[in-house]
Amino acid sequence: MQKSQTLQFIIASFIGFAFMLGGLSWVSFEQIAQNTEYTQLVEHTQSVLWVSEELISSMKDVETGQRGYIITGKKSHLIHYTEGKAKVFSRLDTLKILVADNPVQLRSLAKIEEMVHEKIKYVDYNIETIKNNRPLEINKFEQGRKAMDNLRIWISTFQNNEKSILETRVRSKIHGQSLLPIYQIMLAVASFTLLLISFYLVYTELKNRFKFQKALENKIEELNRSNTELEQFAYVASHDLQEPLRKIRAFCDKLQVKQKMFLNDDGKETLDKISTSAARMQVLIDDLLNFSRLVNHKTHSLTSVNLNQIIDNVLSDFSEIITQKKATFSIAKLPELKAYNFQMNQLFMNLISNSLKYTKEGVNPHTIIEYSTVQGNTIPQLSSVHEERFFHKISIQDNGIGFEGEYSEKIFVIFQRLHNRNTYQGTGVGLAICRRVMTNHNGFVFADSNPYEGATFSVYFPITA
């Protein structure tokens, strides 16, 4: 099985177990909630039965109070009657609330209430008869007894209905309680299985990462050795090239001074080409030396650099060409940074050199240098890793010939040129130096342009807390 297929299988298995775990957790939760509901319903039904027993007990107190008063004539027996009567109606109100959601029981309760009122009506009549010293009416007493018997029958029916409901709810509760351990065991097994899978995946990933880290460390060590050798080679080669190049230029100068008059036109042209090529080679070697110094930048130390002073120095170096091209500058106040002084000079020298080099014919060059602080999430070219960081942003905007937007990255590659060297001088190293400088400072440089609309180079230095 290929690596991608194995990864897909692992992810699919993990998702499947996660869904199963979620499903079992939900079912267990529902079962617990259902069991809790069944328990509450059982307690509710038991409350209904208890209150109904209290109701019939209170009716017995009413009847007992009536009989005691009829037999003895003592008003103390009426206390049982009065208290029992109050309790009866209180119990009826409680039962109405308890069975409010059961239409069948509500109808039975209505009949019970009717029987209660009928029984109490006869009890009240008999008590009033004794109070007024009248003889008891046997038929009224007998009707009261029948009303009490009917009340017992209806209460018995009411309780039987509740007991039937109770049995159903108890069975449901027991059934739910018997399922809950099964769900819990399944949940525990699924959780343990998912834990084992997670442990295996994490262990495997860490093992692979350690292997990868070791291999990466070896590669980095090899790369560092290779870079060191390349740096030494570039530096030594550049220095070794200087001597023969100086001799070539010296012999060219000697020929131009002493022998040029004896050469024909073709010889003069060849001599001029040799001299021009040697001069271009000198510039290229100097740029390579500068670039190699930037690669080995850690031999220098960070210092506090005033960027306004750097800009002033660069403009002073370019004073002749600025005067010649009638170039103007608008420069904002720039910050002081912890940086490599020499590299800052290289950075702004190359950026300002570009604004003076790639100008439109008949248009005086004008360069705007602006400064602001921005957050990483406002810079589209940056990855999300830097979105919370803050940066010093310095933009150099010119009104020159610009370039196609598709070349905004290519121009930072060493020896990459967008124009013929006969049209615009340069070696294709300047902007590569700018990119290297920003890399050495953990910063970034980006270009934005359209043809004949000028170019804007933005450099971002991280703000350290």
Coordinates of C-alpha atoms in Angstrom, one line a residue:
M1 CA 0.0 0.0 0.0
Q2 CA 1.4 3.4 -1.0
K3 CA 2.2 6.0 1.7
S4 CA -0.7 8.3 0.6
Q5 CA -3.1 5.4 0.7
T6 CA -1.9 4.3 4.1
L7 CA -2.4 7.9 5.4
Q8 CA -5.9 8.0 3.9
F9 CA -6.7 4.7 5.5
I10 CA -5.4 5.9 8.9
I11 CA -7.4 9.1 8.7
A12 CA -10.5 7.3 7.6
S13 CA -10.2 4.8 10.5
F14 CA -9.6 7.6 12.9
I15 CA -12.6 9.6 11.7
G16 CA -14.7 6.4 11.8
F17 CA -13.7 5.7 15.4
A18 CA -14.3 9.3 16.3
F19 CA -17.8 9.2 14.9
M20 CA -18.5 5.9 16.6
L21 CA -17.2 7.3 19.9
G22 CA -19.3 10.4 19.4
G23 CA -22.4 8.2 18.6
L24 CA -21.9 6.0 21.6
S25 CA -21.4 9.1 23.8
W26 CA -24.6 10.6 22.5
V27 CA -26.5 7.3 23.0
S28 CA -25.2 7.0 26.6
F29 CA -26.1 10.6 27.3
E30 CA -29.6 10.0 25.9
Q31 CA -30.0 6.8 27.9
I32 CA -28.9 8.5 31.1
A33 CA -31.3 11.4 30.4
Q34 CA -34.1 8.9 29.7
N35 CA -33.3 7.0 32.9
T36 CA -33.4 10.2 34.8
E37 CA -36.8 11.0 33.2
Y38 CA -38.1 7.6 34.0
T39 CA -37.0 8.0 37.6
Q40 CA -38.8 11.3 37.9
L41 CA -41.9 9.8 36.3
V42 CA -41.9 6.9 38.8
E43 CA -41.5 9.4 41.6
H44 CA -44.3 11.5 40.1
T45 CA -46.6 8.4 40.0
Q46 CA -45.8 7.4 43.5
S47 CA -46.6 11.0 44.6
V48 CA -50.0 10.7 42.9
L49 CA -50.7 7.4 44.7
W50 CA -49.6 8.9 48.0
V51 CA -51.7 12.0 47.7
S52 CA -54.7 9.9 46.7
E53 CA -54.2 7.8 49.8
E54 CA -54.0 11.0 51.8
L55 CA -57.3 12.1 50.2
I56 CA -59.2 9.0 51.2
S57 CA -57.6 9.2 54.7
S58 CA -58.8 12.8 55.0
M59 CA -62.3 11.8 54.0
K60 CA -62.2 9.2 56.7
D61 CA -61.3 11.9 59.2
V62 CA -64.3 13.9 57.9
E63 CA -66.6 10.9 58.4
T64 CA -65.1 10.1 61.8
G65 CA -65.6 13.7 63.0
Q66 CA -69.2 13.5 61.9
R67 CA -69.9 10.3 63.7
G68 CA -68.2 11.4 66.9
Y69 CA -70.3 14.6 66.9
I70 CA -73.5 12.7 66.2
I71 CA -72.9 10.2 68.9
T72 CA -71.6 12.4 71.7
G73 CA -72.7 15.9 70.6
K74 CA -69.3 17.2 71.6
K75 CA -68.0 20.0 69.4
S76 CA -64.4 18.8 69.8
H77 CA -65.1 16.1 67.3
L78 CA -65.8 18.8 64.7
I79 CA -62.2 19.7 64.8
H80 CA -61.4 16.4 63.0
Y81 CA -64.2 17.2 60.6
T82 CA -63.0 20.7 59.8
E83 CA -59.3 19.8 59.5
G84 CA -60.1 16.7 57.4
K85 CA -62.4 18.8 55.1
A86 CA -59.6 21.4 54.5
K87 CA -57.1 18.6 53.8
V88 CA -59.5 16.9 51.3
F89 CA -59.8 20.0 49.2
S90 CA -56.0 20.6 49.4
R91 CA -55.4 17.1 48.3
L92 CA -57.8 17.5 45.4
D93 CA -55.9 20.7 44.2
T94 CA -52.6 18.8 44.5
L95 CA -53.9 15.9 42.4
K96 CA -55.2 18.3 39.7
I97 CA -51.7 19.6 39.3
L98 CA -50.0 16.2 39.4
V99 CA -52.3 14.7 36.7
A100 CA -52.7 17.8 34.6
D101 CA -51.0 16.0 31.6
N102 CA -53.3 12.9 31.8
P103 CA -56.8 13.4 30.4
V104 CA -58.0 10.0 31.6
Q105 CA -57.0 10.6 35.2
L106 CA -58.4 14.2 35.0
R107 CA -61.8 12.7 34.1
S108 CA -61.5 10.2 37.0
L109 CA -60.4 13.1 39.3
A110 CA -63.5 15.1 38.3
K111 CA -65.7 12.2 39.3
I112 CA -63.8 11.9 42.6
E113 CA -64.3 15.6 43.2
E114 CA -68.0 15.2 42.5
M115 CA -68.3 12.4 45.0
V116 CA -66.3 14.4 47.6
H117 CA -68.7 17.3 47.3
E118 CA -71.7 15.0 47.5
K119 CA -70.4 13.2 50.6
I120 CA -69.5 16.5 52.3
K121 CA -72.9 17.8 51.4
Y122 CA -74.6 15.0 53.4
V123 CA -72.1 15.3 56.2
D124 CA -72.8 19.0 56.5
Y125 CA -76.5 18.3 56.5
N126 CA -76.3 15.7 59.2
I127 CA -74.1 18.0 61.4
E128 CA -76.5 20.9 61.0
T129 CA -79.4 18.6 61.9
I130 CA -77.7 17.7 65.2
K131 CA -76.8 21.3 65.9
N132 CA -80.5 22.3 65.5
N133 CA -81.6 19.4 67.7
R134 CA -83.6 17.8 65.0
P135 CA -83.8 14.1 64.5
L136 CA -81.5 12.5 62.0
E137 CA -82.9 11.4 58.6
I138 CA -81.9 7.8 58.0
N139 CA -82.2 8.2 54.2
K140 CA -79.7 11.2 54.3
F141 CA -77.3 9.2 56.4
E142 CA -77.7 6.2 54.0
Q143 CA -77.1 8.4 50.9
G144 CA -73.9 9.8 52.5
R145 CA -72.7 6.3 53.1
K146 CA -73.4 5.4 49.4
A147 CA -71.5 8.5 48.3
M148 CA -68.5 7.4 50.4
D149 CA -68.6 4.0 48.9
N150 CA -68.7 5.5 45.4
L151 CA -65.8 7.8 46.3
R152 CA -63.8 4.7 47.4
I153 CA -64.6 3.0 44.1
W154 CA -63.5 6.0 42.0
I155 CA -60.3 6.5 44.1
S156 CA -59.6 2.8 43.7
T157 CA -60.0 3.1 39.9
F158 CA -57.9 6.2 39.9
Q159 CA -55.1 4.4 41.9
N160 CA -55.3 1.4 39.6
N161 CA -54.7 3.6 36.6
E162 CA -51.7 5.1 38.3
K163 CA -50.4 1.7 39.3
S164 CA -50.6 0.6 35.7
I165 CA -48.7 3.7 34.6
L166 CA -46.2 3.0 37.4
E167 CA -45.6 -0.5 36.3
T168 CA -45.0 0.6 32.7
R169 CA -42.6 3.3 33.9
V170 CA -40.8 1.0 36.2
R171 CA -40.3 -1.6 33.4
S172 CA -39.0 1.2 31.1
K173 CA -36.6 2.4 33.9
I174 CA -35.3 -1.1 34.5
H175 CA -34.9 -1.7 30.8
G176 CA -33.0 1.5 30.4
Q177 CA -30.8 0.8 33.4
S178 CA -30.0 -2.6 31.9
L179 CA -28.9 -1.0 28.6
L180 CA -26.8 1.7 30.2
P181 CA -23.9 -0.6 31.3
I182 CA -23.7 -2.1 27.8
Y183 CA -23.4 1.4 26.2
Q184 CA -20.8 2.3 28.8
I185 CA -18.7 -0.8 28.1
M186 CA -19.0 -0.1 24.4
L187 CA -18.0 3.5 25.0
A188 CA -15.0 2.4 27.2
V189 CA -13.8 -0.1 24.5
A190 CA -14.2 2.5 21.7
S191 CA -12.4 5.1 23.8
F192 CA -9.5 2.7 24.7
T193 CA -9.3 1.6 21.0
L194 CA -9.2 5.2 19.9
L195 CA -6.6 6.0 22.5
L196 CA -4.4 3.1 21.3
I197 CA -4.8 4.3 17.7
S198 CA -3.9 7.9 18.7
F199 CA -0.9 6.6 20.7
Y200 CA 0.3 4.5 17.7
L201 CA -0.1 7.4 15.3
V202 CA 1.7 9.9 17.6
Y203 CA 4.5 7.4 18.4
T204 CA 4.9 6.6 14.7
E205 CA 4.9 10.3 13.8
L206 CA 7.4 11.2 16.5
K207 CA 9.6 8.3 15.4
N208 CA 9.5 9.5 11.8
R209 CA 10.1 13.0 12.9
F210 CA 13.2 12.0 14.9
K211 CA 14.5 10.2 11.8
F212 CA 13.7 13.1 9.6
Q213 CA 15.3 15.5 12.1
K214 CA 18.5 13.4 12.1
A215 CA 18.6 13.3 8.4
L216 CA 17.8 17.0 8.2
E217 CA 20.6 17.8 10.6
N218 CA 23.0 15.7 8.5
K219 CA 21.8 17.5 5.4
I220 CA 22.2 20.9 7.1
E221 CA 25.7 20.0 8.2
E222 CA 26.5 19.0 4.6
L223 CA 24.9 22.1 3.3
N224 CA 26.8 24.3 5.7
R225 CA 30.1 22.6 4.6
S226 CA 29.2 23.1 1.0
N227 CA 28.2 26.8 1.6
T228 CA 31.4 27.4 3.4
E229 CA 33.4 25.9 0.6
L230 CA 31.4 27.9 -2.0
E231 CA 31.9 31.1 0.0
Q232 CA 35.6 30.5 0.2
F233 CA 35.7 29.6 -3.5
A234 CA 33.7 32.7 -4.5
Y235 CA 35.8 34.9 -2.3
V236 CA 39.2 33.5 -3.4
A237 CA 38.2 33.2 -7.0
S238 CA 37.1 36.8 -7.0
H239 CA 40.3 37.9 -5.4
D240 CA 42.4 35.8 -7.8
L241 CA 40.5 37.2 -10.8
Q242 CA 41.4 40.7 -9.7
E243 CA 45.1 40.4 -10.6
P244 CA 44.8 39.2 -14.2
L245 CA 41.9 41.6 -14.7
R246 CA 44.0 44.5 -13.6
K247 CA 46.7 43.5 -16.0
I248 CA 44.2 43.2 -18.9
R249 CA 43.0 46.7 -18.1
A250 CA 46.5 48.0 -17.7
F251 CA 47.6 46.6 -21.1
C252 CA 44.4 47.9 -22.7
D253 CA 45.1 51.4 -21.3
K254 CA 48.7 51.1 -22.5
L255 CA 47.6 50.1 -26.0
Q256 CA 45.0 52.9 -26.2
V257 CA 47.6 55.5 -25.2
K258 CA 50.6 54.3 -27.2
Q259 CA 49.4 52.1 -30.0
K260 CA 45.8 53.1 -30.9
M261 CA 47.0 55.5 -33.6
F262 CA 48.7 52.7 -35.4
L263 CA 45.6 50.4 -35.4
N264 CA 43.0 50.4 -38.1
D265 CA 39.3 50.9 -37.4
D266 CA 38.7 47.2 -36.8
G267 CA 41.6 47.0 -34.3
K268 CA 40.4 50.1 -32.5
E269 CA 36.9 48.7 -32.2
T270 CA 38.3 45.4 -30.8
L271 CA 40.4 47.3 -28.3
D272 CA 37.4 49.3 -27.1
K273 CA 35.4 46.1 -26.7
I274 CA 38.2 44.5 -24.7
S275 CA 38.4 47.6 -22.4
T276 CA 34.6 47.7 -22.0
S277 CA 34.4 44.0 -21.2
A278 CA 37.2 44.3 -18.7
A279 CA 35.4 47.2 -17.0
R280 CA 32.2 45.2 -16.9
M281 CA 34.1 42.2 -15.5
Q282 CA 35.5 44.5 -12.8
V283 CA 32.0 45.6 -11.7
L284 CA 30.8 42.0 -11.7
I285 CA 33.7 40.8 -9.5
D286 CA 33.1 43.7 -7.1
D287 CA 29.4 42.7 -6.9
L288 CA 30.3 39.1 -6.3
L289 CA 32.7 40.1 -3.6
N290 CA 29.9 42.2 -1.9
F291 CA 27.5 39.3 -2.3
S292 CA 29.9 36.8 -0.7
R293 CA 30.5 39.2 2.2
L294 CA 26.7 39.2 2.8
V295 CA 26.5 35.4 2.8
N296 CA 29.1 35.4 5.5
H297 CA 27.4 38.2 7.4
K298 CA 27.8 36.7 10.9
T299 CA 31.4 37.9 11.0
H300 CA 30.0 41.3 11.7
S301 CA 28.0 42.5 14.7
L302 CA 24.7 44.3 15.0
T303 CA 24.8 48.0 15.8
S304 CA 22.3 50.8 16.1
V305 CA 21.9 52.2 12.6
N306 CA 20.4 55.6 11.8
L307 CA 18.7 55.0 8.5
N308 CA 18.3 58.7 7.7
Q309 CA 22.1 58.9 8.0
I310 CA 22.4 55.9 5.6
I311 CA 20.1 57.6 3.1
D312 CA 22.1 60.8 3.3
N313 CA 25.4 58.9 2.7
V314 CA 23.9 57.1 -0.3
L315 CA 22.6 60.3 -1.8
S316 CA 25.9 61.9 -1.3
D317 CA 27.6 59.1 -3.2
F318 CA 25.1 59.5 -6.1
S319 CA 25.2 63.3 -6.1
E320 CA 26.8 63.5 -9.5
I321 CA 24.1 61.4 -11.2
I322 CA 21.4 63.1 -9.2
T323 CA 22.5 66.5 -10.5
Q324 CA 22.9 65.2 -14.0
K325 CA 19.4 63.7 -14.1
K326 CA 17.8 66.5 -12.0
A327 CA 16.4 63.8 -9.7
T328 CA 14.4 64.8 -6.6
F329 CA 13.6 62.9 -3.4
S330 CA 10.8 63.0 -0.8
I331 CA 12.1 61.3 2.4
A332 CA 10.2 60.6 5.5
K333 CA 11.8 60.4 9.0
L334 CA 13.2 56.8 9.3
P335 CA 13.8 54.9 12.5
E336 CA 17.0 53.6 14.0
L337 CA 17.4 49.8 13.8
K338 CA 19.7 47.2 15.2
A339 CA 21.3 46.1 12.0
Y340 CA 24.6 45.5 10.1
N341 CA 25.7 49.0 9.1
F342 CA 27.5 48.0 5.9
Q343 CA 24.6 45.9 4.7
M344 CA 22.1 48.8 5.3
N345 CA 24.3 50.9 3.1
Q346 CA 24.3 48.1 0.4
L347 CA 20.5 47.8 0.7
F348 CA 19.6 51.4 0.1
M349 CA 22.4 52.0 -2.4
N350 CA 21.0 49.3 -4.7
L351 CA 17.4 50.4 -4.2
I352 CA 18.1 54.1 -4.8
S353 CA 20.5 53.1 -7.7
N354 CA 17.5 51.4 -9.4
S355 CA 15.3 54.4 -9.1
L356 CA 18.0 56.5 -10.7
K357 CA 18.9 53.9 -13.4
Y358 CA 15.5 52.8 -14.8
T359 CA 14.1 56.2 -15.6
K360 CA 11.7 57.3 -18.4
E361 CA 13.1 59.4 -21.1
G362 CA 12.3 63.1 -20.8
V363 CA 11.0 62.7 -17.2
N364 CA 13.0 63.9 -14.2
P365 CA 13.3 61.0 -11.7
H366 CA 11.4 61.5 -8.4
T367 CA 11.7 59.0 -5.5
I368 CA 9.5 58.9 -2.5
I369 CA 10.7 57.1 0.7
E370 CA 8.0 56.5 3.2
Y371 CA 7.9 54.8 6.7
S372 CA 5.2 53.1 8.8
T373 CA 4.7 50.2 11.2
V374 CA 2.4 47.4 10.1
Q375 CA 1.2 44.1 11.3
G376 CA 2.1 40.9 9.5
N377 CA -1.6 40.1 8.6
T378 CA -1.7 43.2 6.4
I379 CA 1.1 42.0 4.2
P380 CA -0.4 39.7 1.5
Q381 CA 2.9 38.1 0.6
L382 CA 3.7 36.8 4.1
S383 CA 2.7 33.4 5.4
S384 CA 0.3 33.1 8.4
V385 CA 3.2 32.3 10.6
H386 CA 4.1 36.1 10.7
E387 CA 0.6 37.5 10.9
E388 CA 0.8 38.5 14.6
R389 CA 4.2 40.1 14.3
F390 CA 4.8 43.9 13.7
F391 CA 7.2 45.3 11.2
H392 CA 9.0 48.5 10.2
K393 CA 7.9 49.1 6.7
I394 CA 10.1 51.3 4.4
S395 CA 8.9 51.8 0.8
I396 CA 10.9 53.3 -2.0
Q397 CA 8.7 54.4 -4.8
D398 CA 9.9 55.8 -8.1
N399 CA 8.4 57.2 -11.3
G400 CA 10.5 55.1 -13.7
I401 CA 9.8 52.6 -16.4
G402 CA 8.5 49.9 -14.1
F403 CA 8.2 46.2 -15.1
E404 CA 5.6 43.5 -15.6
G405 CA 4.2 42.2 -12.3
E406 CA 5.0 38.6 -13.2
Y407 CA 8.7 39.5 -12.7
S408 CA 8.3 40.7 -9.1
E409 CA 10.2 37.7 -7.8
K410 CA 12.5 37.0 -10.7
I411 CA 14.3 40.3 -10.3
F412 CA 15.6 39.2 -6.9
V413 CA 17.4 36.2 -8.3
I414 CA 21.1 36.7 -8.8
F415 CA 22.2 37.5 -12.5
Q416 CA 18.6 37.9 -13.6
R417 CA 18.1 40.9 -15.8
L418 CA 14.9 42.2 -17.4
H419 CA 16.7 44.6 -19.8
N420 CA 19.6 44.4 -22.3
R421 CA 22.9 45.5 -20.7
N422 CA 23.5 47.9 -23.6
T423 CA 20.2 49.7 -22.7
Y424 CA 20.7 49.7 -18.9
Q425 CA 23.9 49.0 -17.1
G426 CA 24.1 46.4 -14.4
T427 CA 25.1 42.9 -13.5
G428 CA 21.9 41.4 -12.1
V429 CA 23.4 41.2 -8.6
G430 CA 22.0 44.4 -6.9
L431 CA 18.5 43.2 -6.0
A432 CA 19.9 39.8 -5.1
I433 CA 22.0 41.6 -2.6
C434 CA 18.9 43.4 -1.3
R435 CA 17.1 40.1 -0.8
R436 CA 20.2 38.7 1.0
V437 CA 20.4 41.7 3.3
M438 CA 16.8 41.4 4.3
T439 CA 17.2 37.6 4.9
N440 CA 20.2 38.4 7.1
H441 CA 18.0 40.7 9.2
N442 CA 15.0 38.2 9.3
G443 CA 13.1 40.6 7.2
F444 CA 11.5 40.7 3.7
V445 CA 11.6 42.7 0.5
F446 CA 8.9 42.8 -2.1
A447 CA 8.5 44.6 -5.4
D448 CA 5.3 46.0 -7.0
S449 CA 5.1 47.5 -10.4
N450 CA 3.4 48.0 -13.7
P451 CA 5.1 48.9 -17.0
Y452 CA 5.8 52.7 -17.3
E453 CA 4.0 53.3 -14.0
G454 CA 7.1 53.2 -11.8
A455 CA 8.1 50.6 -9.2
T456 CA 7.7 50.3 -5.4
F457 CA 10.1 48.3 -3.3
S458 CA 8.9 47.6 0.2
V459 CA 11.3 46.3 2.9
Y460 CA 10.0 44.9 6.2
F461 CA 12.2 44.7 9.3
P462 CA 10.7 42.8 12.3
I463 CA 10.1 44.9 15.4
T464 CA 11.6 43.1 18.4
A465 CA 9.8 43.4 21.7

